[in-house]
């Protein structure tokens, strides 16, 4: 070996050591150590030299990019042996759908590796950091990284925020127009029903804020907020409805109604006596309106009337039977059939009672 980069480190009867500085790809190959004895003894070893990839570069980015345009970013590194690996990240989140290309260098020992990231520009990507990372065994677990910050221009995004969800007459409402775009939108334009604000004294615009004081029904309508920048313009609308004050001050009270039920029962007696009874049931005013169910007071009243009428009927029937005992003849009348005078009739009657069967009287 005859090279200034090769240095003899140790030489003895037992060991011979060399060092190679500033290693290059040309140093790769088979090295032989010989011991000049009889016979000569040799030992061989193959040296592999790794090609360290160059620092990657990202190309294809032009600033700014309009929203909706297609972007193609290419990351390339050369001099790797074996071929290096390239990975893409967007805000530390790996992007998988990429193209990978590997080519041999002119020395036919190293490789040039490239990868392309293809996507549509979106407003959410504005300010995102796109990085290309090169991994290789020669980097000792310390990858080489190239980064690119995206700048996306897009039309304004407009939104109206109201300070009062239920505006009433006499109150004040504040409408805030939030607009976000790149470049930053110009001051917004407020209109009502397609025209200018009708009452500038009550409708005050301060930047992106519209304040309307002493609301009344004439303020009802559609309010539009419009924002624009060099890319384009956008707008949104808010429909204002002013409500009456008394609609919320007077609560609704439900007064339960009283319900009266009348039941009439008629009972015919032997003496053609008619009895009427009336039961009135008043519903509890604390009961909830709309509840239905059996009226126990009404049923109890009907039962009481029936019992009362039945008792009256029994009493009247008893008195009637007690007073009706039948027809009886006196002693004088009993012997008057064949007697010429009253004395004879009495004698005949007393004689006839001796042989006559004793009459019995039963009381029911």
mmCIF file of N, CA, C and O in Angstrom, residues 9-96:
data_model
loop_
_atom_site.group_PDB
_atom_site.id
_atom_site.type_symbol
_atom_site.label_atom_id
_atom_site.label_comp_id
_atom_site.label_asym_id
_atom_site.label_seq_id
_atom_site.Cartn_x
_atom_site.Cartn_y
_atom_site.Cartn_z
ATOM 1 N N UNK A 9 0.480 1.857 12.162
ATOM 2 C CA UNK A 9 0.179 2.147 13.556
ATOM 3 C C UNK A 9 1.064 1.307 14.493
ATOM 4 O O UNK A 9 1.660 1.834 15.442
ATOM 5 N N UNK A 10 1.178 0.025 14.246
ATOM 6 C CA UNK A 10 1.972 -0.843 15.119
ATOM 7 C C UNK A 10 2.611 -1.938 14.264
ATOM 8 O O UNK A 10 1.956 -2.493 13.390
ATOM 9 N N UNK A 11 3.859 -2.229 14.563
ATOM 10 C CA UNK A 11 4.583 -3.277 13.832
ATOM 11 C C UNK A 11 5.404 -4.094 14.821
ATOM 12 O O UNK A 11 6.215 -3.543 15.574
ATOM 13 N N UNK A 12 5.176 -5.395 14.854
ATOM 14 C CA UNK A 12 5.921 -6.305 15.728
ATOM 15 C C UNK A 12 5.941 -7.680 15.088
ATOM 16 O O UNK A 12 5.370 -7.878 14.006
ATOM 17 N N UNK A 13 6.612 -8.627 15.774
ATOM 18 C CA UNK A 13 6.631 -9.972 15.252
ATOM 19 C C UNK A 13 5.251 -10.629 15.350
ATOM 20 O O UNK A 13 5.012 -11.636 14.701
ATOM 21 N N UNK A 14 4.362 -10.015 16.086
ATOM 22 C CA UNK A 14 3.055 -10.654 16.312
ATOM 23 C C UNK A 14 1.884 -9.856 15.716
ATOM 24 O O UNK A 14 0.778 -10.381 15.603
ATOM 25 N N UNK A 15 2.094 -8.564 15.372
ATOM 26 C CA UNK A 15 0.958 -7.738 14.934
ATOM 27 C C UNK A 15 1.442 -6.643 14.007
ATOM 28 O O UNK A 15 2.514 -6.060 14.223
ATOM 29 N N UNK A 16 0.631 -6.373 12.999
ATOM 30 C CA UNK A 16 0.899 -5.284 12.062
ATOM 31 C C UNK A 16 -0.427 -4.537 11.847
ATOM 32 O O UNK A 16 -1.379 -5.129 11.344
ATOM 33 N N UNK A 17 -0.491 -3.254 12.255
ATOM 34 C CA UNK A 17 -1.732 -2.467 12.180
ATOM 35 C C UNK A 17 -1.520 -1.236 11.337
ATOM 36 O O UNK A 17 -0.474 -0.582 11.409
ATOM 37 N N UNK A 18 -2.565 -0.890 10.520
ATOM 38 C CA UNK A 18 -2.536 0.328 9.696
ATOM 39 C C UNK A 18 -3.850 1.085 9.930
ATOM 40 O O UNK A 18 -4.855 0.521 10.386
ATOM 41 N N UNK A 19 -3.838 2.369 9.603
ATOM 42 C CA UNK A 19 -5.035 3.219 9.647
ATOM 43 C C UNK A 19 -5.163 3.957 8.337
ATOM 44 O O UNK A 19 -4.160 4.359 7.739
ATOM 45 N N UNK A 20 -6.438 4.151 7.909
ATOM 46 C CA UNK A 20 -6.724 4.858 6.663
ATOM 47 C C UNK A 20 -7.544 6.088 7.011
ATOM 48 O O UNK A 20 -8.646 5.976 7.587
ATOM 49 N N UNK A 21 -7.080 7.262 6.703
ATOM 50 C CA UNK A 21 -7.788 8.509 6.986
ATOM 51 C C UNK A 21 -8.463 9.011 5.716
ATOM 52 O O UNK A 21 -8.049 8.674 4.600
ATOM 53 N N UNK A 22 -9.501 9.861 5.960
ATOM 54 C CA UNK A 22 -10.249 10.455 4.853
ATOM 55 C C UNK A 22 -10.685 9.378 3.860
ATOM 56 O O UNK A 22 -10.354 9.414 2.667
ATOM 57 N N UNK A 23 -11.459 8.430 4.384
ATOM 58 C CA UNK A 23 -11.889 7.288 3.582
ATOM 59 C C UNK A 23 -12.759 7.758 2.416
ATOM 60 O O UNK A 23 -13.611 8.636 2.560
ATOM 61 N N UNK A 24 -12.527 7.180 1.287
ATOM 62 C CA UNK A 24 -13.327 7.445 0.093
ATOM 63 C C UNK A 24 -13.822 6.124 -0.466
ATOM 64 O O UNK A 24 -13.431 5.039 -0.024
ATOM 65 N N UNK A 25 -14.704 6.246 -1.477
ATOM 66 C CA UNK A 25 -15.248 5.032 -2.073
ATOM 67 C C UNK A 25 -14.170 4.189 -2.745
ATOM 68 O O UNK A 25 -14.309 2.959 -2.865
ATOM 69 N N UNK A 26 -13.087 4.834 -3.139
ATOM 70 C CA UNK A 26 -12.000 4.080 -3.791
ATOM 71 C C UNK A 26 -11.273 3.170 -2.811
ATOM 72 O O UNK A 26 -10.543 2.261 -3.235
ATOM 73 N N UNK A 27 -11.448 3.390 -1.537
ATOM 74 C CA UNK A 27 -10.789 2.545 -0.546
ATOM 75 C C UNK A 27 -11.509 1.217 -0.355
ATOM 76 O O UNK A 27 -11.027 0.345 0.383
ATOM 77 N N UNK A 28 -12.641 1.094 -0.963
ATOM 78 C CA UNK A 28 -13.379 -0.157 -0.817
ATOM 79 C C UNK A 28 -12.686 -1.271 -1.595
ATOM 80 O O UNK A 28 -12.166 -1.062 -2.698
ATOM 81 N N UNK A 29 -12.586 -2.447 -1.020
ATOM 82 C CA UNK A 29 -11.971 -3.593 -1.695
ATOM 83 C C UNK A 29 -11.433 -4.600 -0.701
ATOM 84 O O UNK A 29 -11.707 -4.526 0.499
ATOM 85 N N UNK A 30 -10.625 -5.542 -1.247
ATOM 86 C CA UNK A 30 -10.071 -6.626 -0.428
ATOM 87 C C UNK A 30 -8.653 -6.292 0.018
ATOM 88 O O UNK A 30 -7.818 -5.921 -0.794
ATOM 89 N N UNK A 31 -8.388 -6.422 1.304
ATOM 90 C CA UNK A 31 -7.078 -6.159 1.900
ATOM 91 C C UNK A 31 -6.489 -7.492 2.350
ATOM 92 O O UNK A 31 -7.187 -8.322 2.937
ATOM 93 N N UNK A 32 -5.100 -7.640 2.079
ATOM 94 C CA UNK A 32 -4.413 -8.902 2.377
ATOM 95 C C UNK A 32 -3.217 -8.634 3.277
ATOM 96 O O UNK A 32 -2.440 -7.695 3.033
ATOM 97 N N UNK A 33 -3.067 -9.463 4.290
ATOM 98 C CA UNK A 33 -1.928 -9.382 5.209
ATOM 99 C C UNK A 33 -1.114 -10.681 5.034
ATOM 100 O O UNK A 33 -1.686 -11.776 5.123
ATOM 101 N N UNK A 34 0.220 -10.532 4.806
ATOM 102 C CA UNK A 34 1.067 -11.710 4.548
ATOM 103 C C UNK A 34 2.155 -11.838 5.612
ATOM 104 O O UNK A 34 2.745 -10.834 6.046
ATOM 105 N N UNK A 35 2.416 -13.050 6.023
ATOM 106 C CA UNK A 35 3.497 -13.362 6.969
ATOM 107 C C UNK A 35 4.545 -14.183 6.195
ATOM 108 O O UNK A 35 4.260 -15.288 5.739
ATOM 109 N N UNK A 36 5.718 -13.587 6.015
ATOM 110 C CA UNK A 36 6.721 -14.215 5.153
ATOM 111 C C UNK A 36 7.487 -15.302 5.911
ATOM 112 O O UNK A 36 8.544 -15.094 6.485
ATOM 113 N N UNK A 37 6.913 -16.409 5.955
ATOM 114 C CA UNK A 37 7.541 -17.594 6.532
ATOM 115 C C UNK A 37 7.654 -18.631 5.434
ATOM 116 O O UNK A 37 7.281 -18.371 4.283
ATOM 117 N N UNK A 38 8.190 -19.766 5.796
ATOM 118 C CA UNK A 38 8.283 -20.857 4.826
ATOM 119 C C UNK A 38 7.311 -21.950 5.234
ATOM 120 O O UNK A 38 7.556 -22.663 6.218
ATOM 121 N N UNK A 39 6.187 -22.052 4.555
ATOM 122 C CA UNK A 39 5.682 -21.230 3.451
ATOM 123 C C UNK A 39 5.064 -19.926 3.954
ATOM 124 O O UNK A 39 4.852 -19.746 5.143
ATOM 125 N N UNK A 40 4.759 -18.996 3.024
ATOM 126 C CA UNK A 40 4.144 -17.705 3.342
ATOM 127 C C UNK A 40 2.691 -17.923 3.760
ATOM 128 O O UNK A 40 1.958 -18.662 3.099
ATOM 129 N N UNK A 41 2.300 -17.246 4.839
ATOM 130 C CA UNK A 41 0.925 -17.321 5.322
ATOM 131 C C UNK A 41 0.228 -15.987 5.081
ATOM 132 O O UNK A 41 0.815 -14.925 5.314
ATOM 133 N N UNK A 42 -1.044 -16.011 4.628
ATOM 134 C CA UNK A 42 -1.806 -14.786 4.316
ATOM 135 C C UNK A 42 -3.180 -14.840 4.981
ATOM 136 O O UNK A 42 -3.717 -15.901 5.282
ATOM 137 N N UNK A 43 -3.752 -13.624 5.167
ATOM 138 C CA UNK A 43 -5.116 -13.459 5.668
ATOM 139 C C UNK A 43 -5.759 -12.303 4.914
ATOM 140 O O UNK A 43 -5.103 -11.276 4.669
ATOM 141 N N UNK A 44 -7.013 -12.460 4.543
ATOM 142 C CA UNK A 44 -7.695 -11.462 3.712
ATOM 143 C C UNK A 44 -8.958 -10.931 4.415
ATOM 144 O O UNK A 44 -9.592 -11.644 5.182
ATOM 145 N N UNK A 45 -9.319 -9.673 4.141
ATOM 146 C CA UNK A 45 -10.543 -9.030 4.659
ATOM 147 C C UNK A 45 -11.071 -8.070 3.604
ATOM 148 O O UNK A 45 -10.289 -7.405 2.918
ATOM 149 N N UNK A 46 -12.416 -7.976 3.470
ATOM 150 C CA UNK A 46 -13.035 -7.080 2.474
ATOM 151 C C UNK A 46 -13.556 -5.844 3.203
ATOM 152 O O UNK A 46 -14.311 -5.946 4.186
ATOM 153 N N UNK A 47 -13.206 -4.674 2.727
ATOM 154 C CA UNK A 47 -13.615 -3.402 3.311
ATOM 155 C C UNK A 47 -14.743 -2.799 2.473
ATOM 156 O O UNK A 47 -14.584 -2.604 1.263
ATOM 157 N N UNK A 48 -15.894 -2.527 3.119
ATOM 158 C CA UNK A 48 -17.030 -1.895 2.453
ATOM 159 C C UNK A 48 -17.117 -0.449 2.914
ATOM 160 O O UNK A 48 -17.126 -0.168 4.119
ATOM 161 N N UNK A 49 -17.196 0.473 1.975
ATOM 162 C CA UNK A 49 -17.290 1.895 2.275
ATOM 163 C C UNK A 49 -18.714 2.357 1.970
ATOM 164 O O UNK A 49 -19.221 2.137 0.850
ATOM 165 N N UNK A 50 -19.393 2.976 2.962
ATOM 166 C CA UNK A 50 -20.750 3.501 2.794
ATOM 167 C C UNK A 50 -20.693 4.888 2.178
ATOM 168 O O UNK A 50 -19.870 5.725 2.564
ATOM 169 N N UNK A 51 -21.631 5.124 1.222
ATOM 170 C CA UNK A 51 -21.740 6.462 0.641
ATOM 171 C C UNK A 51 -22.729 7.291 1.437
ATOM 172 O O UNK A 51 -23.917 6.961 1.541
ATOM 173 N N UNK A 52 -22.260 8.362 2.043
ATOM 174 C CA UNK A 52 -23.115 9.220 2.874
ATOM 175 C C UNK A 52 -23.952 10.108 1.967
ATOM 176 O O UNK A 52 -23.406 10.824 1.104
ATOM 177 N N UNK A 53 -25.287 10.081 2.122
ATOM 178 C CA UNK A 53 -26.137 10.917 1.260
ATOM 179 C C UNK A 53 -25.934 12.407 1.554
ATOM 180 O O UNK A 53 -25.681 12.817 2.678
ATOM 181 N N UNK A 54 -26.039 13.176 0.496
ATOM 182 C CA UNK A 54 -25.931 14.628 0.647
ATOM 183 C C UNK A 54 -27.178 15.184 1.330
ATOM 184 O O UNK A 54 -28.225 14.537 1.394
ATOM 185 N N UNK A 55 -27.074 16.409 1.821
ATOM 186 C CA UNK A 55 -28.230 17.058 2.462
ATOM 187 C C UNK A 55 -29.336 17.223 1.433
ATOM 188 O O UNK A 55 -29.102 17.733 0.337
ATOM 189 N N UNK A 56 -30.559 16.794 1.772
ATOM 190 C CA UNK A 56 -31.646 16.852 0.786
ATOM 191 C C UNK A 56 -32.086 18.293 0.513
ATOM 192 O O UNK A 56 -31.902 19.201 1.331
ATOM 193 N N UNK A 57 -32.688 18.451 -0.640
ATOM 194 C CA UNK A 57 -33.230 19.757 -1.046
ATOM 195 C C UNK A 57 -34.648 19.559 -1.571
ATOM 196 O O UNK A 57 -34.940 18.569 -2.234
ATOM 197 N N UNK A 58 -35.514 20.554 -1.264
ATOM 198 C CA UNK A 58 -36.910 20.525 -1.734
ATOM 199 C C UNK A 58 -37.046 21.534 -2.861
ATOM 200 O O UNK A 58 -36.698 22.715 -2.714
ATOM 201 N N UNK A 59 -37.566 21.069 -3.982
ATOM 202 C CA UNK A 59 -37.789 21.940 -5.132
ATOM 203 C C UNK A 59 -39.249 21.859 -5.559
ATOM 204 O O UNK A 59 -39.997 20.955 -5.162
ATOM 205 N N UNK A 60 -39.641 22.818 -6.409
ATOM 206 C CA UNK A 60 -40.990 22.825 -6.957
ATOM 207 C C UNK A 60 -41.952 23.752 -6.237
ATOM 208 O O UNK A 60 -43.116 23.879 -6.640
ATOM 209 N N UNK A 61 -41.488 24.436 -5.167
ATOM 210 C CA UNK A 61 -42.394 25.314 -4.417
ATOM 211 C C UNK A 61 -42.251 26.753 -4.907
ATOM 212 O O UNK A 61 -41.145 27.283 -5.012
ATOM 213 N N UNK A 62 -43.371 27.361 -5.213
ATOM 214 C CA UNK A 62 -43.416 28.771 -5.581
ATOM 215 C C UNK A 62 -44.364 29.479 -4.633
ATOM 216 O O UNK A 62 -45.465 28.990 -4.361
ATOM 217 N N UNK A 63 -43.960 30.600 -4.122
ATOM 218 C CA UNK A 63 -44.767 31.312 -3.130
ATOM 219 C C UNK A 63 -45.276 32.617 -3.725
ATOM 220 O O UNK A 63 -44.514 33.350 -4.379
ATOM 221 N N UNK A 64 -46.545 32.952 -3.497
ATOM 222 C CA UNK A 64 -47.534 32.127 -2.792
ATOM 223 C C UNK A 64 -48.256 31.194 -3.761
ATOM 224 O O UNK A 64 -48.170 31.359 -4.978
ATOM 225 N N UNK A 65 -49.019 30.256 -3.187
ATOM 226 C CA UNK A 65 -49.821 29.324 -3.978
ATOM 227 C C UNK A 65 -51.289 29.636 -3.730
ATOM 228 O O UNK A 65 -51.706 29.825 -2.580
ATOM 229 N N UNK A 66 -52.066 29.716 -4.808
ATOM 230 C CA UNK A 66 -53.486 29.999 -4.674
ATOM 231 C C UNK A 66 -54.248 28.733 -4.260
ATOM 232 O O UNK A 66 -53.895 27.622 -4.673
ATOM 233 N N UNK A 67 -55.273 28.929 -3.469
ATOM 234 C CA UNK A 67 -56.076 27.798 -3.020
ATOM 235 C C UNK A 67 -56.681 27.076 -4.220
ATOM 236 O O UNK A 67 -57.208 27.691 -5.151
ATOM 237 N N UNK A 68 -56.576 25.750 -4.213
ATOM 238 C CA UNK A 68 -57.108 24.931 -5.296
ATOM 239 C C UNK A 68 -56.075 24.554 -6.338
ATOM 240 O O UNK A 68 -56.328 23.664 -7.159
ATOM 241 N N UNK A 69 -54.905 25.193 -6.330
ATOM 242 C CA UNK A 69 -53.855 24.842 -7.287
ATOM 243 C C UNK A 69 -53.161 23.543 -6.861
ATOM 244 O O UNK A 69 -53.107 23.207 -5.678
ATOM 245 N N UNK A 70 -52.614 22.847 -7.851
ATOM 246 C CA UNK A 70 -51.896 21.603 -7.570
ATOM 247 C C UNK A 70 -50.430 21.910 -7.287
ATOM 248 O O UNK A 70 -49.781 22.648 -8.025
ATOM 249 N N UNK A 71 -49.947 21.304 -6.213
ATOM 250 C CA UNK A 71 -48.555 21.489 -5.818
ATOM 251 C C UNK A 71 -47.801 20.175 -5.967
ATOM 252 O O UNK A 71 -48.315 19.107 -5.607
ATOM 253 N N UNK A 72 -46.546 20.261 -6.497
ATOM 254 C CA UNK A 72 -45.658 19.113 -6.629
ATOM 255 C C UNK A 72 -44.303 19.485 -6.033
ATOM 256 O O UNK A 72 -43.549 20.267 -6.616
ATOM 257 N N UNK A 73 -44.020 18.931 -4.881
ATOM 258 C CA UNK A 73 -42.755 19.175 -4.191
ATOM 259 C C UNK A 73 -41.868 17.947 -4.352
ATOM 260 O O UNK A 73 -42.322 16.816 -4.134
ATOM 261 N N UNK A 74 -40.608 18.175 -4.728
ATOM 262 C CA UNK A 74 -39.664 17.082 -4.946
ATOM 263 C C UNK A 74 -38.499 17.218 -3.982
ATOM 264 O O UNK A 74 -37.910 18.298 -3.851
ATOM 265 N N UNK A 75 -38.173 16.111 -3.327
ATOM 266 C CA UNK A 75 -37.027 16.052 -2.407
ATOM 267 C C UNK A 75 -35.982 15.120 -3.034
ATOM 268 O O UNK A 75 -36.307 13.989 -3.405
ATOM 269 N N UNK A 76 -34.721 15.587 -3.109
ATOM 270 C CA UNK A 76 -33.678 14.802 -3.788
ATOM 271 C C UNK A 76 -32.401 14.797 -2.953
ATOM 272 O O UNK A 76 -32.035 15.808 -2.334
ATOM 273 N N UNK A 77 -31.725 13.669 -2.949
ATOM 274 C CA UNK A 77 -30.423 13.517 -2.297
ATOM 275 C C UNK A 77 -29.555 12.594 -3.153
ATOM 276 O O UNK A 77 -30.049 11.625 -3.746
ATOM 277 N N UNK A 78 -28.228 12.862 -3.205
ATOM 278 C CA UNK A 78 -27.290 12.088 -4.025
ATOM 279 C C UNK A 78 -26.165 11.538 -3.160
ATOM 280 O O UNK A 78 -25.942 11.978 -2.023
ATOM 281 N N UNK A 79 -25.417 10.585 -3.752
ATOM 282 C CA UNK A 79 -24.210 10.059 -3.115
ATOM 283 C C UNK A 79 -24.449 8.996 -2.068
ATOM 284 O O UNK A 79 -23.523 8.666 -1.315
ATOM 285 N N UNK A 80 -25.593 8.447 -1.980
ATOM 286 C CA UNK A 80 -25.856 7.428 -0.958
ATOM 287 C C UNK A 80 -25.471 6.052 -1.486
ATOM 288 O O UNK A 80 -25.657 5.727 -2.651
ATOM 289 N N UNK A 81 -24.897 5.244 -0.599
ATOM 290 C CA UNK A 81 -24.543 3.872 -0.938
ATOM 291 C C UNK A 81 -24.665 3.038 0.343
ATOM 292 O O UNK A 81 -23.921 3.280 1.291
ATOM 293 N N UNK A 82 -25.627 2.145 0.381
ATOM 294 C CA UNK A 82 -26.682 1.864 -0.612
ATOM 295 C C UNK A 82 -27.680 3.019 -0.679
ATOM 296 O O UNK A 82 -27.524 4.022 0.005
ATOM 297 N N UNK A 83 -28.719 2.861 -1.503
ATOM 298 C CA UNK A 83 -29.679 3.940 -1.727
ATOM 299 C C UNK A 83 -30.376 4.337 -0.425
ATOM 300 O O UNK A 83 -30.763 3.483 0.377
ATOM 301 N N UNK A 84 -30.495 5.638 -0.222
ATOM 302 C CA UNK A 84 -31.117 6.164 0.992
ATOM 303 C C UNK A 84 -32.639 6.049 0.909
ATOM 304 O O UNK A 84 -33.215 5.828 -0.166
ATOM 305 N N UNK A 85 -33.284 6.236 2.048
ATOM 306 C CA UNK A 85 -34.748 6.189 2.145
ATOM 307 C C UNK A 85 -35.251 7.597 2.432
ATOM 308 O O UNK A 85 -34.701 8.306 3.280
ATOM 309 N N UNK A 86 -36.338 8.017 1.718
ATOM 310 C CA UNK A 86 -36.904 9.368 1.875
ATOM 311 C C UNK A 86 -38.329 9.246 2.391
ATOM 312 O O UNK A 86 -39.122 8.467 1.858
ATOM 313 N N UNK A 87 -38.677 10.057 3.403
ATOM 314 C CA UNK A 87 -40.023 10.091 3.965
ATOM 315 C C UNK A 87 -40.486 11.540 4.059
ATOM 316 O O UNK A 87 -39.705 12.450 4.359
ATOM 317 N N UNK A 88 -41.820 11.740 3.796
ATOM 318 C CA UNK A 88 -42.430 13.069 3.835
ATOM 319 C C UNK A 88 -43.277 13.225 5.100
ATOM 320 O O UNK A 88 -43.952 12.292 5.532
ATOM 321 N N UNK A 89 -43.291 14.465 5.643
ATOM 322 C CA UNK A 89 -44.106 14.795 6.817
ATOM 323 C C UNK A 89 -44.749 16.162 6.605
ATOM 324 O O UNK A 89 -44.137 17.061 6.008
ATOM 325 N N UNK A 90 -45.980 16.282 7.081
ATOM 326 C CA UNK A 90 -46.673 17.572 7.096
ATOM 327 C C UNK A 90 -47.122 17.843 8.530
ATOM 328 O O UNK A 90 -47.989 17.163 9.063
ATOM 329 N N UNK A 91 -46.482 18.831 9.155
ATOM 330 C CA UNK A 91 -46.746 19.129 10.574
ATOM 331 C C UNK A 91 -46.565 17.887 11.443
ATOM 332 O O UNK A 91 -47.432 17.525 12.254
ATOM 333 N N UNK A 92 -45.434 17.209 11.250
ATOM 334 C CA UNK A 92 -45.057 16.024 12.033
ATOM 335 C C UNK A 92 -45.957 14.822 11.772
ATOM 336 O O UNK A 92 -45.856 13.815 12.488
ATOM 337 N N UNK A 93 -46.832 14.888 10.794
ATOM 338 C CA UNK A 93 -47.668 13.751 10.425
ATOM 339 C C UNK A 93 -47.202 13.219 9.083
ATOM 340 O O UNK A 93 -47.156 13.946 8.085
ATOM 341 N N UNK A 94 -46.852 11.929 9.063
ATOM 342 C CA UNK A 94 -46.260 11.360 7.854
ATOM 343 C C UNK A 94 -47.289 11.256 6.737
ATOM 344 O O UNK A 94 -48.436 10.879 6.955
ATOM 345 N N UNK A 95 -46.822 11.580 5.506
ATOM 346 C CA UNK A 95 -47.642 11.473 4.306
ATOM 347 C C UNK A 95 -47.175 10.235 3.547
ATOM 348 O O UNK A 95 -45.993 10.117 3.185
ATOM 349 N N UNK A 96 -48.118 9.324 3.312
ATOM 350 C CA UNK A 96 -47.756 8.040 2.727
ATOM 351 C C UNK A 96 -47.808 8.023 1.206
ATOM 352 O O UNK A 96 -47.010 7.350 0.546
#
